[in-house]
Amino acid sequence: VLLVEAADDVSQGATKGNSGIVHAGYDDKPNTNRSKYCWTGNQMFSKLDSELRFGYQKNGSLVLAMNNEETKILQELMKRGDTNGVKNLRILNKTELFEMEPAVNPDAIG
């Protein structure tokens, strides 16, 4: 197998399938290969960036709930993340959410 890079270094472009997001694994169905490797791979990016200097920025993510039904979805994602071994997950209440990110949709409740 021969792999040819079009640019002069790795990660110098993007495909339509590359959004630039490093997934944590909290939304992956448990007991799948993706759930098994996602968090582990996520944790490798800082070291890879120090070696390859591709500009990795760890800024986290927020998943918003706009109503009580969506809050149940957040709880399910939290459960999946725990099952998948993802660390540092938490569900924020509305006050914590707006302290962390004041520009989110004002209808968000968590």
CSV table of N, CA and C in Angstrom, one decimal:
chain,number,residue,atom,x,y,z
A,1,VAL,N,0.8,-1.2,0.0
A,1,VAL,CA,0.0,0.0,0.0
A,1,VAL,C,0.9,1.2,0.0
A,2,LEU,N,0.6,2.2,-0.9
A,2,LEU,CA,1.3,3.4,-1.0
A,2,LEU,C,0.4,4.5,-0.6
A,3,LEU,N,0.8,5.4,0.3
A,3,LEU,CA,0.0,6.5,0.7
A,3,LEU,C,0.8,7.8,0.3
A,4,VAL,N,0.2,8.6,-0.5
A,4,VAL,CA,0.8,9.9,-0.9
A,4,VAL,C,0.1,11.0,-0.3
A,5,GLU,N,0.8,11.9,0.4
A,5,GLU,CA,0.2,13.1,0.9
A,5,GLU,C,0.3,14.2,-0.1
A,6,ALA,N,-0.9,14.9,-0.3
A,6,ALA,CA,-0.9,15.9,-1.3
A,6,ALA,C,-0.2,17.2,-0.9
A,7,ALA,N,-0.2,17.5,0.4
A,7,ALA,CA,0.4,18.7,0.9
A,7,ALA,C,1.9,18.4,1.4
A,8,ASP,N,2.6,19.4,1.8
A,8,ASP,CA,3.9,19.3,2.3
A,8,ASP,C,4.0,18.7,3.7
A,9,ASP,N,2.9,18.6,4.4
A,9,ASP,CA,2.9,18.1,5.8
A,9,ASP,C,1.6,17.5,6.1
A,10,VAL,N,1.5,16.8,7.2
A,10,VAL,CA,0.2,16.2,7.6
A,10,VAL,C,-0.8,17.2,8.0
A,11,SER,N,-2.0,16.9,7.9
A,11,SER,CA,-3.2,17.8,8.3
A,11,SER,C,-3.1,19.2,7.7
A,12,GLN,N,-2.7,19.3,6.5
A,12,GLN,CA,-2.7,20.6,5.8
A,12,GLN,C,-4.0,20.9,5.0
A,13,GLY,N,-4.9,20.0,5.1
A,13,GLY,CA,-6.1,20.2,4.3
A,13,GLY,C,-7.3,19.5,5.1
A,14,ALA,N,-8.4,19.6,4.5
A,14,ALA,CA,-9.6,19.0,5.1
A,14,ALA,C,-10.4,18.4,4.0
A,15,THR,N,-11.1,17.3,4.3
A,15,THR,CA,-12.0,16.7,3.4
A,15,THR,C,-13.4,17.0,3.8
A,16,LYS,N,-14.4,16.7,3.0
A,16,LYS,CA,-15.8,17.1,3.4
A,16,LYS,C,-16.2,16.3,4.6
A,17,GLY,N,-15.5,15.2,4.9
A,17,GLY,CA,-15.8,14.4,6.1
A,17,GLY,C,-15.0,14.8,7.3
A,18,ASN,N,-14.2,15.8,7.2
A,18,ASN,CA,-13.3,16.2,8.3
A,18,ASN,C,-13.8,17.5,8.9
A,19,SER,N,-14.5,17.5,10.0
A,19,SER,CA,-14.9,18.7,10.6
A,19,SER,C,-13.9,19.3,11.6
A,20,GLY,N,-12.8,18.6,11.8
A,20,GLY,CA,-11.8,19.1,12.7
A,20,GLY,C,-12.2,18.8,14.2
A,21,ILE,N,-13.2,18.1,14.5
A,21,ILE,CA,-13.6,17.8,15.8
A,21,ILE,C,-12.9,16.5,16.3
A,22,VAL,N,-12.3,16.5,17.5
A,22,VAL,CA,-11.8,15.3,18.1
A,22,VAL,C,-12.9,14.9,19.1
A,23,HIS,N,-13.6,13.8,18.7
A,23,HIS,CA,-14.7,13.3,19.5
A,23,HIS,C,-14.2,12.7,20.8
A,24,ALA,N,-15.0,12.9,21.9
A,24,ALA,CA,-14.6,12.3,23.2
A,24,ALA,C,-15.1,10.9,23.4
A,25,GLY,N,-16.3,10.6,22.8
A,25,GLY,CA,-16.8,9.2,23.0
A,25,GLY,C,-18.0,9.1,23.9
A,26,TYR,N,-18.6,10.3,24.3
A,26,TYR,CA,-19.7,10.2,25.2
A,26,TYR,C,-21.0,9.9,24.4
A,27,ASP,N,-21.0,10.0,23.1
A,27,ASP,CA,-22.2,9.7,22.3
A,27,ASP,C,-22.2,8.4,21.6
A,28,ASP,N,-21.1,7.7,21.7
A,28,ASP,CA,-20.9,6.4,21.0
A,28,ASP,C,-21.7,5.3,21.7
A,29,LYS,N,-22.3,4.5,20.9
A,29,LYS,CA,-23.0,3.3,21.4
A,29,LYS,C,-22.0,2.4,22.2
A,30,PRO,N,-22.3,2.1,23.4
A,30,PRO,CA,-21.4,1.2,24.2
A,30,PRO,C,-21.1,-0.1,23.5
A,31,ASN,N,-20.0,-0.7,23.8
A,31,ASN,CA,-19.5,-2.0,23.3
A,31,ASN,C,-19.3,-2.0,21.8
A,32,THR,N,-19.0,-0.9,21.2
A,32,THR,CA,-18.6,-0.9,19.8
A,32,THR,C,-17.1,-0.5,19.7
A,33,ASN,N,-16.5,-0.8,18.6
A,33,ASN,CA,-15.1,-0.4,18.4
A,33,ASN,C,-14.9,1.1,18.6
A,34,ARG,N,-15.9,1.9,18.1
A,34,ARG,CA,-15.8,3.4,18.3
A,34,ARG,C,-15.8,3.7,19.8
A,35,SER,N,-16.7,3.1,20.5
A,35,SER,CA,-16.7,3.5,22.0
A,35,SER,C,-15.5,3.0,22.7
A,36,LYS,N,-14.9,1.9,22.2
A,36,LYS,CA,-13.7,1.4,22.8
A,36,LYS,C,-12.5,2.3,22.6
A,37,TYR,N,-12.3,2.9,21.4
A,37,TYR,CA,-11.1,3.6,21.0
A,37,TYR,C,-11.2,5.1,21.0
A,38,CYS,N,-12.4,5.6,21.0
A,38,CYS,CA,-12.6,7.1,20.9
A,38,CYS,C,-11.9,7.9,22.0
A,39,TRP,N,-12.2,7.6,23.2
A,39,TRP,CA,-11.6,8.3,24.4
A,39,TRP,C,-10.1,8.1,24.4
A,40,THR,N,-9.6,6.9,24.2
A,40,THR,CA,-8.2,6.7,24.1
A,40,THR,C,-7.5,7.5,23.0
A,41,GLY,N,-8.1,7.5,21.9
A,41,GLY,CA,-7.6,8.3,20.8
A,41,GLY,C,-7.6,9.8,21.1
A,42,ASN,N,-8.7,10.2,21.7
A,42,ASN,CA,-8.8,11.6,22.1
A,42,ASN,C,-7.7,12.1,23.0
A,43,GLN,N,-7.3,11.2,23.9
A,43,GLN,CA,-6.2,11.5,24.8
A,43,GLN,C,-4.8,11.6,24.2
A,44,MET,N,-4.7,11.1,23.0
A,44,MET,CA,-3.4,11.1,22.3
A,44,MET,C,-3.1,12.4,21.6
A,45,PHE,N,-4.1,13.2,21.4
A,45,PHE,CA,-3.9,14.4,20.5
A,45,PHE,C,-2.9,15.4,21.0
A,46,SER,N,-2.9,15.7,22.3
A,46,SER,CA,-1.9,16.6,22.8
A,46,SER,C,-0.5,16.2,22.5
A,47,LYS,N,-0.2,14.9,22.8
A,47,LYS,CA,1.2,14.4,22.5
A,47,LYS,C,1.5,14.4,21.0
A,48,LEU,N,0.5,14.0,20.2
A,48,LEU,CA,0.7,14.0,18.8
A,48,LEU,C,1.0,15.4,18.3
A,49,ASP,N,0.3,16.4,18.8
A,49,ASP,CA,0.5,17.8,18.4
A,49,ASP,C,1.9,18.3,18.8
A,50,SER,N,2.3,17.9,20.0
A,50,SER,CA,3.7,18.3,20.4
A,50,SER,C,4.7,17.7,19.5
A,51,GLU,N,4.5,16.5,18.9
A,51,GLU,CA,5.4,15.9,18.0
A,51,GLU,C,5.3,16.4,16.6
A,52,LEU,N,4.1,16.6,16.1
A,52,LEU,CA,3.8,16.9,14.7
A,52,LEU,C,3.4,18.4,14.5
A,53,ARG,N,3.1,19.1,15.5
A,53,ARG,CA,2.7,20.5,15.4
A,53,ARG,C,1.7,20.8,14.4
A,54,PHE,N,0.5,20.2,14.5
A,54,PHE,CA,-0.6,20.5,13.6
A,54,PHE,C,-1.6,21.4,14.1
A,55,GLY,N,-1.4,22.0,15.3
A,55,GLY,CA,-2.2,23.1,15.8
A,55,GLY,C,-3.5,22.6,16.6
A,56,TYR,N,-3.3,21.6,17.3
A,56,TYR,CA,-4.4,21.1,18.1
A,56,TYR,C,-4.8,22.1,19.3
A,57,GLN,N,-6.1,22.4,19.4
A,57,GLN,CA,-6.5,23.2,20.5
A,57,GLN,C,-7.6,22.4,21.3
A,58,LYS,N,-7.4,22.2,22.5
A,58,LYS,CA,-8.4,21.6,23.4
A,58,LYS,C,-9.3,22.6,24.0
A,59,ASN,N,-10.5,22.6,23.5
A,59,ASN,CA,-11.5,23.6,24.0
A,59,ASN,C,-12.8,23.1,24.5
A,60,GLY,N,-12.9,21.8,24.4
A,60,GLY,CA,-14.1,21.1,25.0
A,60,GLY,C,-15.3,21.3,24.1
A,61,SER,N,-16.5,20.9,24.6
A,61,SER,CA,-17.7,21.1,23.9
A,61,SER,C,-18.9,21.2,24.9
A,62,LEU,N,-19.9,21.7,24.4
A,62,LEU,CA,-21.2,21.8,25.2
A,62,LEU,C,-22.3,21.2,24.3
A,63,VAL,N,-23.1,20.4,25.0
A,63,VAL,CA,-24.3,19.8,24.4
A,63,VAL,C,-25.5,20.4,25.2
A,64,LEU,N,-26.3,21.1,24.5
A,64,LEU,CA,-27.4,21.9,25.1
A,64,LEU,C,-28.7,21.2,25.2
A,65,ALA,N,-29.4,21.5,26.3
A,65,ALA,CA,-30.8,21.0,26.4
A,65,ALA,C,-31.7,22.2,26.4
A,66,MET,N,-32.7,22.2,25.6
A,66,MET,CA,-33.7,23.3,25.6
A,66,MET,C,-35.0,23.1,26.4
A,67,ASN,N,-35.1,21.9,26.8
A,67,ASN,CA,-36.3,21.5,27.6
A,67,ASN,C,-36.1,20.3,28.4
A,68,ASN,N,-37.0,19.9,29.2
A,68,ASN,CA,-36.8,18.8,30.2
A,68,ASN,C,-36.6,17.5,29.4
A,69,GLU,N,-37.3,17.3,28.3
A,69,GLU,CA,-37.1,16.1,27.5
A,69,GLU,C,-35.6,16.0,27.0
A,70,GLU,N,-35.1,17.1,26.6
A,70,GLU,CA,-33.7,17.1,26.1
A,70,GLU,C,-32.7,16.9,27.3
A,71,THR,N,-33.1,17.3,28.5
A,71,THR,CA,-32.3,17.0,29.7
A,71,THR,C,-32.1,15.5,29.9
A,72,LYS,N,-33.2,14.8,29.6
A,72,LYS,CA,-33.1,13.3,29.7
A,72,LYS,C,-32.1,12.8,28.7
A,73,ILE,N,-32.0,13.4,27.5
A,73,ILE,CA,-31.0,13.0,26.5
A,73,ILE,C,-29.6,13.3,27.1
A,74,LEU,N,-29.4,14.4,27.7
A,74,LEU,CA,-28.1,14.7,28.3
A,74,LEU,C,-27.7,13.7,29.4
A,75,GLN,N,-28.7,13.2,30.1
A,75,GLN,CA,-28.4,12.2,31.2
A,75,GLN,C,-28.0,10.9,30.5
A,76,GLU,N,-28.7,10.5,29.4
A,76,GLU,CA,-28.3,9.3,28.6
A,76,GLU,C,-26.9,9.5,28.1
A,77,LEU,N,-26.5,10.6,27.5
A,77,LEU,CA,-25.2,10.8,27.0
A,77,LEU,C,-24.1,10.7,28.1
A,78,MET,N,-24.5,11.2,29.3
A,78,MET,CA,-23.6,11.1,30.5
A,78,MET,C,-23.4,9.7,30.8
A,79,LYS,N,-24.5,8.9,30.8
A,79,LYS,CA,-24.4,7.5,31.1
A,79,LYS,C,-23.5,6.7,30.1
A,80,ARG,N,-23.7,7.1,28.8
A,80,ARG,CA,-22.9,6.4,27.8
A,80,ARG,C,-21.4,6.8,28.0
A,81,GLY,N,-21.2,8.1,28.2
A,81,GLY,CA,-19.8,8.5,28.4
A,81,GLY,C,-19.1,7.7,29.6
A,82,ASP,N,-19.9,7.6,30.7
A,82,ASP,CA,-19.3,6.9,31.8
A,82,ASP,C,-19.1,5.4,31.5
A,83,THR,N,-20.0,4.8,30.8
A,83,THR,CA,-19.8,3.4,30.3
A,83,THR,C,-18.6,3.3,29.4
A,84,ASN,N,-18.4,4.3,28.6
A,84,ASN,CA,-17.3,4.3,27.6
A,84,ASN,C,-16.0,4.7,28.2
A,85,GLY,N,-15.9,5.1,29.5
A,85,GLY,CA,-14.7,5.5,30.1
A,85,GLY,C,-14.3,6.9,29.9
A,86,VAL,N,-15.2,7.7,29.4
A,86,VAL,CA,-14.9,9.2,29.2
A,86,VAL,C,-14.8,9.9,30.6
A,87,LYS,N,-13.8,10.7,30.7
A,87,LYS,CA,-13.6,11.4,32.0
A,87,LYS,C,-14.0,12.9,31.8
A,88,ASN,N,-14.2,13.5,32.9
A,88,ASN,CA,-14.4,15.0,33.0
A,88,ASN,C,-15.8,15.4,32.4
A,89,LEU,N,-16.8,14.6,32.4
A,89,LEU,CA,-18.1,14.9,31.9
A,89,LEU,C,-18.9,15.4,33.1
A,90,ARG,N,-19.8,16.4,32.8
A,90,ARG,CA,-20.7,16.8,33.8
A,90,ARG,C,-21.9,17.5,33.1
A,91,ILE,N,-23.0,17.5,33.8
A,91,ILE,CA,-24.2,18.2,33.3
A,91,ILE,C,-24.3,19.5,34.1
A,92,LEU,N,-24.3,20.6,33.4
A,92,LEU,CA,-24.4,22.0,34.0
A,92,LEU,C,-25.8,22.4,34.2
A,93,ASN,N,-26.1,23.1,35.3
A,93,ASN,CA,-27.4,23.7,35.4
A,93,ASN,C,-27.4,25.0,34.6
A,94,LYS,N,-28.5,25.7,34.5
A,94,LYS,CA,-28.6,26.9,33.6
A,94,LYS,C,-27.6,28.0,34.1
A,95,THR,N,-27.5,28.2,35.4
A,95,THR,CA,-26.6,29.2,35.9
A,95,THR,C,-25.1,28.9,35.5
A,96,GLU,N,-24.7,27.7,35.7
A,96,GLU,CA,-23.3,27.3,35.4
A,96,GLU,C,-23.1,27.4,33.9
A,97,LEU,N,-24.1,27.0,33.1
A,97,LEU,CA,-23.9,27.1,31.7
A,97,LEU,C,-23.7,28.5,31.2
A,98,PHE,N,-24.4,29.5,31.7
A,98,PHE,CA,-24.3,30.8,31.2
A,98,PHE,C,-23.1,31.5,31.9
A,99,GLU,N,-22.6,31.1,33.0
A,99,GLU,CA,-21.3,31.6,33.5
A,99,GLU,C,-20.2,31.1,32.6
A,100,MET,N,-20.3,29.9,32.2
A,100,MET,CA,-19.2,29.3,31.3
A,100,MET,C,-19.2,29.9,29.9
A,101,GLU,N,-20.4,30.0,29.4
A,101,GLU,CA,-20.6,30.5,28.0
A,101,GLU,C,-21.8,31.4,27.8
A,102,PRO,N,-21.6,32.7,28.1
A,102,PRO,CA,-22.8,33.6,28.1
A,102,PRO,C,-23.5,33.7,26.7
A,103,ALA,N,-22.8,33.4,25.6
A,103,ALA,CA,-23.4,33.6,24.3
A,103,ALA,C,-24.2,32.4,23.8
A,104,VAL,N,-24.5,31.4,24.6
A,104,VAL,CA,-25.3,30.3,24.1
A,104,VAL,C,-26.7,30.7,24.0
A,105,ASN,N,-27.5,29.9,23.3
A,105,ASN,CA,-28.9,30.2,23.1
A,105,ASN,C,-29.6,30.5,24.4
A,106,PRO,N,-30.3,31.7,24.6
A,106,PRO,CA,-30.9,32.0,25.9
A,106,PRO,C,-32.0,31.1,26.3
A,107,ASP,N,-32.5,30.2,25.4
A,107,ASP,CA,-33.5,29.2,25.8
A,107,ASP,C,-32.9,28.0,26.4
A,108,ALA,N,-31.6,27.8,26.4
A,108,ALA,CA,-31.0,26.6,26.9
A,108,ALA,C,-31.2,26.5,28.4
A,109,ILE,N,-31.5,25.3,28.9
A,109,ILE,CA,-31.7,25.1,30.4
A,109,ILE,C,-30.6,24.3,31.0
A,110,GLY,N,-29.7,23.7,30.2
A,110,GLY,CA,-28.6,22.9,30.7
A,110,GLY,C,-27.8,22.4,29.6
